[in-house]
Coordinates of C-alpha atoms in Angstrom, one line a residue:
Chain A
X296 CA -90.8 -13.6 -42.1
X297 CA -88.1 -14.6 -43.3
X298 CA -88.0 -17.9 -43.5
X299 CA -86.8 -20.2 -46.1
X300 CA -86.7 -23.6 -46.6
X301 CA -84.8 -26.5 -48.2
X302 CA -86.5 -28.1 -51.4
X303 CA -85.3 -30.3 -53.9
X304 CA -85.4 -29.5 -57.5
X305 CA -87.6 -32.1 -59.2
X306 CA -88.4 -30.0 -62.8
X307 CA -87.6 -27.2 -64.5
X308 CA -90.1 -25.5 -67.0
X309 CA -88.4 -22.0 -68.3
X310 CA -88.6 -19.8 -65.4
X311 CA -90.4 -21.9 -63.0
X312 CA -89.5 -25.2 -61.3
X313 CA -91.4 -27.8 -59.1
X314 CA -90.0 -28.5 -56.3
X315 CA -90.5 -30.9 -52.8
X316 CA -90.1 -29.2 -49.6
X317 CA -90.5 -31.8 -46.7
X318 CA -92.9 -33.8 -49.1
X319 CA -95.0 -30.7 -50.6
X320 CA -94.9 -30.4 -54.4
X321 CA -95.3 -26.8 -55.8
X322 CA -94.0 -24.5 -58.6
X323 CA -91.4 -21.8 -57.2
X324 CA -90.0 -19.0 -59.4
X325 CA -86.1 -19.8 -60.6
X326 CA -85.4 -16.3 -62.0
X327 CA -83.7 -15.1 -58.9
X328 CA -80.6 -17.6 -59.5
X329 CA -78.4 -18.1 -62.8
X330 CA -78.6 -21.7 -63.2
X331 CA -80.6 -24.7 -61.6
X332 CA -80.9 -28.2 -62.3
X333 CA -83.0 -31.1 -61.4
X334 CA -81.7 -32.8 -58.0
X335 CA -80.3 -29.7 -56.8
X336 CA -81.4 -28.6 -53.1
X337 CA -82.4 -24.7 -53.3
X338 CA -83.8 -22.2 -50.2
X339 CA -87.3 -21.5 -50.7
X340 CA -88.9 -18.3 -50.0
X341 CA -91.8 -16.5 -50.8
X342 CA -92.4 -19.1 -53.9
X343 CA -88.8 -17.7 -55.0
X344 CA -85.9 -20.4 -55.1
X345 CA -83.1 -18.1 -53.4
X346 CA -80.0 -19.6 -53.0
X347 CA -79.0 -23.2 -54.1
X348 CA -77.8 -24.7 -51.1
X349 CA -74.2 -26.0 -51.1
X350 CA -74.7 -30.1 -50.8
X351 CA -70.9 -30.5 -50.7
X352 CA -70.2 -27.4 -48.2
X353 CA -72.9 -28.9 -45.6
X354 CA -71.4 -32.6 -46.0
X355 CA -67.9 -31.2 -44.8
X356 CA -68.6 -29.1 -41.8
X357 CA -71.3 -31.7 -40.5
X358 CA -68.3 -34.1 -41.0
X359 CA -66.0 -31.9 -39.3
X360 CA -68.2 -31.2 -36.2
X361 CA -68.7 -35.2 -35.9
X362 CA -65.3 -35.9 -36.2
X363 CA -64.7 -33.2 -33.7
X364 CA -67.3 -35.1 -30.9
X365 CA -66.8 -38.5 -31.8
X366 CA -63.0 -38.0 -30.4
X367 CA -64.2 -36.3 -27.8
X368 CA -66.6 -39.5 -26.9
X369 CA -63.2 -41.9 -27.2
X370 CA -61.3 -39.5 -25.1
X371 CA -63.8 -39.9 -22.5
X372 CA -64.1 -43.4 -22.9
X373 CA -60.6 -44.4 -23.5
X374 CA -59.0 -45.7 -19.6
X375 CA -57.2 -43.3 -17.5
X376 CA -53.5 -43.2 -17.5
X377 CA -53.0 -41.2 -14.6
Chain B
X267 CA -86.1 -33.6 -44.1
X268 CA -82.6 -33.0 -45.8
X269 CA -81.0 -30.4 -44.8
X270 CA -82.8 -30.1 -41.7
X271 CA -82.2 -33.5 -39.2
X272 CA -78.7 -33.1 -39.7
X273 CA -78.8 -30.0 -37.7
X274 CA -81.4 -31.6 -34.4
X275 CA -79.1 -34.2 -33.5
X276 CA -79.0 -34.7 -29.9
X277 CA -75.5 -36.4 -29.7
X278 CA -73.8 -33.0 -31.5
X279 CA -76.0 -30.7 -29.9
X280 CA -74.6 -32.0 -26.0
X281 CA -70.9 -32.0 -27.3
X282 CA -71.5 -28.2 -28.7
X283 CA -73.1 -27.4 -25.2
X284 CA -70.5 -28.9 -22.8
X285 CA -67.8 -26.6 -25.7
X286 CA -69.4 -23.8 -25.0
X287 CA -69.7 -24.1 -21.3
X288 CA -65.9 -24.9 -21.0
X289 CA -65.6 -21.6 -23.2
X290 CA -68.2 -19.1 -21.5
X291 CA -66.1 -17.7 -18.4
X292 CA -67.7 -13.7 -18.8
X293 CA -71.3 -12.5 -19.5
X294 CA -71.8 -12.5 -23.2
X295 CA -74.8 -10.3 -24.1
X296 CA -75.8 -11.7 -27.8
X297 CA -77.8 -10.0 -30.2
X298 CA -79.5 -12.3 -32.5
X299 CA -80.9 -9.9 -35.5
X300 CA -83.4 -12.2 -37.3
X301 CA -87.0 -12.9 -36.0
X302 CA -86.6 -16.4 -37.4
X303 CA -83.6 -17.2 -34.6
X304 CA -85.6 -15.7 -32.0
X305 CA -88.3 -18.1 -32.4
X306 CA -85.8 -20.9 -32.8
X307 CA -84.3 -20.2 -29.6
X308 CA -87.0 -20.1 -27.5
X309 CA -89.0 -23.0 -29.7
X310 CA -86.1 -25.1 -28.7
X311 CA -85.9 -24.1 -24.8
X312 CA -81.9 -23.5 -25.4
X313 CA -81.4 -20.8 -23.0
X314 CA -82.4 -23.6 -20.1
X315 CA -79.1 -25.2 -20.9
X316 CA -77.0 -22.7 -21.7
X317 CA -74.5 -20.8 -19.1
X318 CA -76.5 -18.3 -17.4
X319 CA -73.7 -16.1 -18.4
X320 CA -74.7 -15.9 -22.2
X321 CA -77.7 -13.8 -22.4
X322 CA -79.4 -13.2 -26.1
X323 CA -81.1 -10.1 -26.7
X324 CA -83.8 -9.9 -29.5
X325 CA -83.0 -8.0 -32.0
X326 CA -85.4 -5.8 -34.9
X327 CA -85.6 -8.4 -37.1
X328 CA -88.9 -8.9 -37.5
X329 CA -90.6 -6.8 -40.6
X330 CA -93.9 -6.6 -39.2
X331 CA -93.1 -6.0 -36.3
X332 CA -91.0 -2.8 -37.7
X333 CA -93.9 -1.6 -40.3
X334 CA -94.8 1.6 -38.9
X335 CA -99.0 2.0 -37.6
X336 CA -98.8 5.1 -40.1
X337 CA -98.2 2.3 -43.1
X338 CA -100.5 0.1 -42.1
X339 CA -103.3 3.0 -41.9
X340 CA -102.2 3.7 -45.3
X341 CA -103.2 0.0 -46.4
X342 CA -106.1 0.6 -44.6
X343 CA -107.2 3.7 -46.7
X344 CA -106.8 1.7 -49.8
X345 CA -109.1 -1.3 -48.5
X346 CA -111.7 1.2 -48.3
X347 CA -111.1 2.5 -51.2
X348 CA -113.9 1.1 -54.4
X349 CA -112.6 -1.4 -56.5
X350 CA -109.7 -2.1 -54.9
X351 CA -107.9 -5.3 -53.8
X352 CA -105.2 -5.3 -51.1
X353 CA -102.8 -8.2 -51.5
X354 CA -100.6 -9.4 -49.0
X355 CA -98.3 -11.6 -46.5
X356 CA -100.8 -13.2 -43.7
X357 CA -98.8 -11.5 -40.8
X358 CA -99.7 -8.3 -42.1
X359 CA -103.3 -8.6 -42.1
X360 CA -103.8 -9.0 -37.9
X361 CA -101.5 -5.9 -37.0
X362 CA -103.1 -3.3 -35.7
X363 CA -103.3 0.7 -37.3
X364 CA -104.5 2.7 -35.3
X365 CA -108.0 1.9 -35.4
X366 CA -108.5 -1.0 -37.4
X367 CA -106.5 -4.0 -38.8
X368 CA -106.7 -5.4 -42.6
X369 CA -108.2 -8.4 -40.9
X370 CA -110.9 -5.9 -39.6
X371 CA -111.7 -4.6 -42.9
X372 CA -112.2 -7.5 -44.5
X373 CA -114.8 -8.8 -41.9
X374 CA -116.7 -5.6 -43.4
X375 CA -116.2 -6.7 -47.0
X376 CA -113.0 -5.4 -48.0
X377 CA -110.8 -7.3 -50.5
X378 CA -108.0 -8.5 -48.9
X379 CA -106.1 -11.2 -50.1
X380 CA -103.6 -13.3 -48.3
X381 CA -100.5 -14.0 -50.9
X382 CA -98.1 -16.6 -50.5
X383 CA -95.8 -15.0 -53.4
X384 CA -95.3 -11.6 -55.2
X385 CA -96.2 -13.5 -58.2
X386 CA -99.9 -14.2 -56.9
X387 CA -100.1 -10.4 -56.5
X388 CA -99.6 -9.6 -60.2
X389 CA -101.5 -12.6 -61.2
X390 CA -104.7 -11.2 -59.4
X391 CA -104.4 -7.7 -61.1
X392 CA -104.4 -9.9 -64.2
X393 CA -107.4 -11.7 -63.3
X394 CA -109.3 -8.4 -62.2
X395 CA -108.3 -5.7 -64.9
X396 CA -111.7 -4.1 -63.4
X397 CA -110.0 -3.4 -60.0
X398 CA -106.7 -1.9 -58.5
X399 CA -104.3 -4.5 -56.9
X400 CA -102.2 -2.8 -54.2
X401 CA -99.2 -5.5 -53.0
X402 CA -98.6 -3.9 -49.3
X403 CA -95.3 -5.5 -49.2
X404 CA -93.0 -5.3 -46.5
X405 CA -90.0 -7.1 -45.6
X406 CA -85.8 -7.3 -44.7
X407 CA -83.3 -8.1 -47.9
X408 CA -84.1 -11.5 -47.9
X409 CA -87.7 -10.6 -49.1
X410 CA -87.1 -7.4 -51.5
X411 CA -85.6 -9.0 -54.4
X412 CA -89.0 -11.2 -54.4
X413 CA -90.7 -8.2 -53.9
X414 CA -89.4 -5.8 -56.4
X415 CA -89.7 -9.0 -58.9
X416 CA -93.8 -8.1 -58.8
X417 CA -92.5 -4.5 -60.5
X418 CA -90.5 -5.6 -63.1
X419 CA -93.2 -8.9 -63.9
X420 CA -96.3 -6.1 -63.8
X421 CA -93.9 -3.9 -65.7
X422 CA -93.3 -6.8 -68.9
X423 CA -97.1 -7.3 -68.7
X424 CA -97.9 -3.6 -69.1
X425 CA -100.3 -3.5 -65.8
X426 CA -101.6 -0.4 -65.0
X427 CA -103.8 -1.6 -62.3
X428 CA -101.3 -3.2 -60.2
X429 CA -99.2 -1.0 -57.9
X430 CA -97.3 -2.0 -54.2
X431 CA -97.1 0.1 -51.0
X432 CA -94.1 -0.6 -49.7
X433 CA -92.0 -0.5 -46.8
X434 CA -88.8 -2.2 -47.2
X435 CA -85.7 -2.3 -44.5
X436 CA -82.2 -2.6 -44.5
X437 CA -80.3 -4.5 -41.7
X438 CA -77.2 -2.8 -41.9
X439 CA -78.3 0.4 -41.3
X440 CA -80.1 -0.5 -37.8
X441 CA -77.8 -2.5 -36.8
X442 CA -75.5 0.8 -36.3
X443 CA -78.6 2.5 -35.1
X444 CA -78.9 -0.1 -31.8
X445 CA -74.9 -0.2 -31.5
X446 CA -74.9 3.8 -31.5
X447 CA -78.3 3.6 -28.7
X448 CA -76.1 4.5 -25.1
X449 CA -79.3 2.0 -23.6
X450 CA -78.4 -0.9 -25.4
X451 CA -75.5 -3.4 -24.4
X452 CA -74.0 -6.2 -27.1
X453 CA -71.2 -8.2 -27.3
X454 CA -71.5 -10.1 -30.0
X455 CA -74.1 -10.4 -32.9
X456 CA -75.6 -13.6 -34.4
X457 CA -76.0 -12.7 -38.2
X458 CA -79.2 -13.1 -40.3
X459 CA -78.7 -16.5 -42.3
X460 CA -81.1 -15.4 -44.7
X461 CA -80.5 -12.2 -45.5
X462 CA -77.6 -13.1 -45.7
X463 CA -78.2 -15.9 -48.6
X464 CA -78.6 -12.5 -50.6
X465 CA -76.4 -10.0 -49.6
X466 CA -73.3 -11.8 -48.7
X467 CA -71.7 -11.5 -45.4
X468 CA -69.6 -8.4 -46.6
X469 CA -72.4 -6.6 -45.9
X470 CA -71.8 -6.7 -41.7
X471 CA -67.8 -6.3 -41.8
X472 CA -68.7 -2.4 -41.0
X473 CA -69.3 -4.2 -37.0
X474 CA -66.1 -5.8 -36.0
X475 CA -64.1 -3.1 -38.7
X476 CA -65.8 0.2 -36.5
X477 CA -67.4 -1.4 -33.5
X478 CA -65.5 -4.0 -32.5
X479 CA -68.2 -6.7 -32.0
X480 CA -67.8 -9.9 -33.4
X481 CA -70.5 -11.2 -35.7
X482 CA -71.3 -15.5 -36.6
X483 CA -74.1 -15.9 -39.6
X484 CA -76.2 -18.7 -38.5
X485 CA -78.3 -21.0 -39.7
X486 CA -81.6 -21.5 -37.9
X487 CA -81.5 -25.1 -36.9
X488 CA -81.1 -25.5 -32.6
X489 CA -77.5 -27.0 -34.0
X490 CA -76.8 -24.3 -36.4
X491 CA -77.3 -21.7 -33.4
X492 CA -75.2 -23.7 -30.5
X493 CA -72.6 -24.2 -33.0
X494 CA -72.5 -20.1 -34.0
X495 CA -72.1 -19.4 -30.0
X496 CA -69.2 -21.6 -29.5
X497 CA -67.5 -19.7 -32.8
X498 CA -68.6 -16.2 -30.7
X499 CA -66.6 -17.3 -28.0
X500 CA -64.1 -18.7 -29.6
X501 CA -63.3 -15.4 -31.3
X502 CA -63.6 -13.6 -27.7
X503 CA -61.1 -16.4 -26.3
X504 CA -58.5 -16.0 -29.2
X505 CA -59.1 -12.4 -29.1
X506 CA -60.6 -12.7 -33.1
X507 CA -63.3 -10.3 -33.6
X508 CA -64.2 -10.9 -37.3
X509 CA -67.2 -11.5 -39.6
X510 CA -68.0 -15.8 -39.6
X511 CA -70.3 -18.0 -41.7
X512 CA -72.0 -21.0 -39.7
X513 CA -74.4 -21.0 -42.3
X514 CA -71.6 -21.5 -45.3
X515 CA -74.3 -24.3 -46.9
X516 CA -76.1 -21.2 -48.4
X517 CA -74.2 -18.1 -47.3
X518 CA -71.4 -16.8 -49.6
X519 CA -69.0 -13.5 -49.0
X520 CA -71.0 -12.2 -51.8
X521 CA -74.2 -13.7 -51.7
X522 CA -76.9 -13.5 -54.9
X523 CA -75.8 -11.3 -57.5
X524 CA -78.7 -11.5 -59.3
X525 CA -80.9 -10.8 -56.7
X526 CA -78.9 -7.8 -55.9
X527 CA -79.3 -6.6 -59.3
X528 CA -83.2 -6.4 -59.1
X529 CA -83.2 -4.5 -56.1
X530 CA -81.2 -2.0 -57.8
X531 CA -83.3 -2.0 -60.7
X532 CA -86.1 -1.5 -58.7
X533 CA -85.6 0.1 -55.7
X534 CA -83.5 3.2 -54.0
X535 CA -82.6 4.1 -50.6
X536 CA -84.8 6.2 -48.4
X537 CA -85.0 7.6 -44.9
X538 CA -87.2 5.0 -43.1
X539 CA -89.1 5.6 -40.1
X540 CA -89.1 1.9 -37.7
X541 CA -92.0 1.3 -35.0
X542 CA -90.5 1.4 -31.9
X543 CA -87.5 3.0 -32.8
X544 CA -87.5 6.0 -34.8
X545 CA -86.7 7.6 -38.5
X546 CA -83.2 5.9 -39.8
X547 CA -81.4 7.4 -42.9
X548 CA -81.3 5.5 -45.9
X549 CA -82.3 2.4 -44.0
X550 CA -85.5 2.0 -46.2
X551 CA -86.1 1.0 -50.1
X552 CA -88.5 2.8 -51.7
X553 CA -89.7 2.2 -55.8
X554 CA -87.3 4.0 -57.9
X555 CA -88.8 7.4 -59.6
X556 CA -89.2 6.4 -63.0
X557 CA -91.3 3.4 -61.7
X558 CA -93.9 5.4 -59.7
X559 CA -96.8 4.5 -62.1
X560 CA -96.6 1.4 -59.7
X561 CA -96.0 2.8 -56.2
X562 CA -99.2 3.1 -54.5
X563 CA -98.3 5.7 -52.4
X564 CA -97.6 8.4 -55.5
X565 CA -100.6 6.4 -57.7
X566 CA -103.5 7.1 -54.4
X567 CA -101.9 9.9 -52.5
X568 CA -105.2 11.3 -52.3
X569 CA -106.4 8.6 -50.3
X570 CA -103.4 8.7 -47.8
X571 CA -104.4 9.1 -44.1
X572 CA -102.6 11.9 -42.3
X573 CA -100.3 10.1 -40.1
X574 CA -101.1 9.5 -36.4
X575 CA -98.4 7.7 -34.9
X576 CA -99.7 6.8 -31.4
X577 CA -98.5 3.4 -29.9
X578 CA -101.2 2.0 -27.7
X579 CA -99.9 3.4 -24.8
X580 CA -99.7 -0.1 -22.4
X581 CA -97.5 -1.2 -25.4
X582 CA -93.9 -1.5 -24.9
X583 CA -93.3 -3.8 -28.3
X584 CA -90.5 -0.4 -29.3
X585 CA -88.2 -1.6 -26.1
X586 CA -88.7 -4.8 -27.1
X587 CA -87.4 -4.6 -30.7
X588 CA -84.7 -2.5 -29.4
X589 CA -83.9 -5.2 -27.3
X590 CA -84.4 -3.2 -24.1
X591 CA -86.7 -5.0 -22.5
X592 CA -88.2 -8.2 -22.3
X593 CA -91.8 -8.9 -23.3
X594 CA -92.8 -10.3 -19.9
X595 CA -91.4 -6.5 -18.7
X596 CA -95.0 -5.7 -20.5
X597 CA -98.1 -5.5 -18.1
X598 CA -99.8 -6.4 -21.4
X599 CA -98.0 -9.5 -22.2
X600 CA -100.0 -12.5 -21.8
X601 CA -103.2 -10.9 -20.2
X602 CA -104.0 -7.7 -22.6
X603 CA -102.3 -8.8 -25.6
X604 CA -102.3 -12.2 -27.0
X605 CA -101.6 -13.7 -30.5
X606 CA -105.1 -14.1 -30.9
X607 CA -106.3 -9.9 -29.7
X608 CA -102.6 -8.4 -30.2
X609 CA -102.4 -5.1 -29.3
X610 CA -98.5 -4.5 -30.5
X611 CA -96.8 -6.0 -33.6
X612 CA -94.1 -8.1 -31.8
X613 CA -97.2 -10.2 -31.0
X614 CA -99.0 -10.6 -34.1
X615 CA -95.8 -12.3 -36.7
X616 CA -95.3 -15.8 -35.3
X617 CA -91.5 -14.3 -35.7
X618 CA -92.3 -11.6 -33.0
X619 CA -90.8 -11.7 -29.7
X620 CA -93.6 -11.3 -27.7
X621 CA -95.4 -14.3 -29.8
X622 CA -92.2 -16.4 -29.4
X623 CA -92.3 -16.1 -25.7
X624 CA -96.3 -16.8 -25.4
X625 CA -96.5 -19.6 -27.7
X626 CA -93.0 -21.7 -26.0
X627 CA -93.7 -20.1 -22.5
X628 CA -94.1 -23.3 -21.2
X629 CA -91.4 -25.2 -22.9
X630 CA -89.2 -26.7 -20.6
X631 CA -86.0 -29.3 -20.4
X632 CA -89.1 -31.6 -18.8
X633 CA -91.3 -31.4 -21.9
X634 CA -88.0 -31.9 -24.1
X635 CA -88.6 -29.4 -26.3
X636 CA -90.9 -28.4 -28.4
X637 CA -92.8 -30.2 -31.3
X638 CA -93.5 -28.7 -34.7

């Protein structure tokens, strides 16, 4: 039950914004977080906007786990010295 | 969907496997905590490719599954009672009481409503000033503050015919209750990554601090949980044993503070009793005192059942949220008890074990998953 999921911000009316989530548009309750603007990403849950989810935070440790396998792959790839 | 692909890619999922397979060299015994990772992991086939060495065990994390049968024949009560609405979740209305379901009642003209938000609650005791609107609410942290939001909304609007039976559960407090149970064997937790988005992950350093277990919050994609394993074992192999955020996209140290506040505002701790495993201390949220006008329980206690807390006695759904057994353990499982005639909770929440292992029972690596 507790599932939450990622929608985007598209318009804030006082305590209530509308929001996408995977290309359904409905009206969540902001009241639960300080401050949330239009284009931000939030967690959805029980038509309450939880946590805004940290765009910048997600780009880095996505980047950081393909850097990590992409020199794996040249390792591999790269000729024996041996 | 954003936020979501990023974390099903096939290339980063085989690198995270062959890490954690060059890592795994001793059984690992891994509770994950939320209901929503259980499903995850076995919607996803994982364990196929894992080491055989890592084995997860489900943990309680599943609020239905946890509601006591003496709650839900509370709710019942009040369906039967004139005039009265019952609002709430959809898993709640298919578990069984002990002798009928809210589902059942209905069928015989009840008024039960299915609620996708709190909000809906108070808005139908608006719409029906003529009738009582119970919220039968039930859920971990990451559903209370939402919850207790209905109070303080009903509260501004000056309802007196809106009131919530609730049973709300802390995670901490069971967590110590299975890591004090002599029958149960962890090594390492995977943390609830939405709970979490509330309560910070201060709230689980109590686990490597007294018990020395190492615990990874994790988001819920396949990629989010492959990538929390490998930072398991990398703790075991560099002898950390430390609280860790995988999910740091939404998961701070100290999570929503303004969330937290309307929990306090609305709620304090009680003694909780959990199906399947017993009465915990102060492992429950009840309405605070001066807001009893709105707890159902004070507002109809005339109409409150005596409790009869019988499992049905093929049910072993208290092992399984214990994370003692297995649901195919259960000479029920599959035959008896099925998502659509459940005779325990863990089958009725599509987060329950036992409905996690019927409905991906026959994902394979073959099938390649499977689809949503």
């Amino acid at each position: 039950m507790c599932l939450a999921v990622p929608a985007e911000v598209l318009d804030i009316d006082g305590s209530t914004a509308l929001v996408d989530m995977a290309g359904v548009k409905r009206r969540i309750c902001i009241d639960l977080l300080d401050e949330v603007h239009p284009g931000d990403y939030v967690l959805v849950h029980v038509g309450f906007a939880l946590q805004i989810i940290d765009a910048q935070e997600a780009q880095e440790t996505l980047e950081l786990l393909r850097a990590c396998f992409q020199e794996d792959l040249h390792a591999a790839a790269a000729p024996s010295t041996e | 969907m954003k936020f979501v692909d990023e974390y099903r890619d096939p290339a980063a999922a085989r690198y995270l496997l062959e890490q954690i397979h060059k890592l795994c060299d001793a059984p690992q015994r891994i509770m994950e905590i939320c209901g929503g990772h259980t499903h995850s992991i076995v919607r996803s086939g994982m364990e196929q490719v894992l080491p055989e060495a890592i084995k997860f065990v489900h943990g309680p994390g599943c609020p239905v599954c946890v509601t006591p049968i003496a709650k839900i024949d509370q709710a019942i009560a009040l369906a039967r009672r004139p005039r009265t609405i019952i609002a709430t979740y959809g898993d709640m209305v298919r578990v069984p009481g002990s002798s009928s379901s809210l589902l059942q009642e209905k069928a015989k003209g009840a008024h039960v409503k299915i609620v996708y938000s709190s909000l809906d609650a108070v808005r139908l005791a608006v719409e029906n000033p003529d009738s009582e609107v119970v919220f039968f609410a039930v859920g971990f942290e990451t559903t209370i503050p939402a919850n207790g939001f209905s109070v303080i909304r009903a509260k501004q609007l000056g309802l007196t015919n809106f009131s919530m039976l609730s049973n709300h559960v802390l995670v901490p407090p069971v967590i110590r209750a299975v890591l004090d149970d002599p029958g149960v064997r962890i090594d390492a937790f995977l943390g609830p990554g939405h709970v979490s988005t509330i309560v910070g992950s201060q709230d689980y350093e109590f686990i490597p601090r007294e018990y020395h277990r190492p615990v990874v919050i994790s988001g819920f994609e396949p990629n989010d949980i492959l990538e929390s394993l490998f930072m398991i074992l990398k703790q075991r192999r560099e002898g950390r044993c430390e609280v860790e955020v995988q999910y740091s996209r939404a998961v701070t140290k100290y999570g929503n503070p303004r969330a937290q506040d309307v929990v306090k505002e609305v709620f304090s701790p009680v003694e909780q009793e959990w199906r399947g495993i017993g009465a915990i201390a102060e492992s429950g949220l009840s309405l605070r005192k001066e807001l009893r006008a709105f707890d159902a329980y004070y507002k109809f206690h005339d109409w409150m059942p005596l409790p009869r807390p019988e499992e049905p006695c093929e049910c072993i759904c208290g092992e399984i949220t214990r994370g003692v057994k297995e649901p195919r353990e259960c000479a029920s499982f599959g035959t008896g008890c099925t998502p659509e005639r459940p005779l325990g909770a863990c089958m009725v929440s599509s987060e329950g074990t036992c409905a996690a292992y019927y409905r991906y029972q026959h994902v394979t690596i073959q099938t390649g998953g499977a689809r949503d």
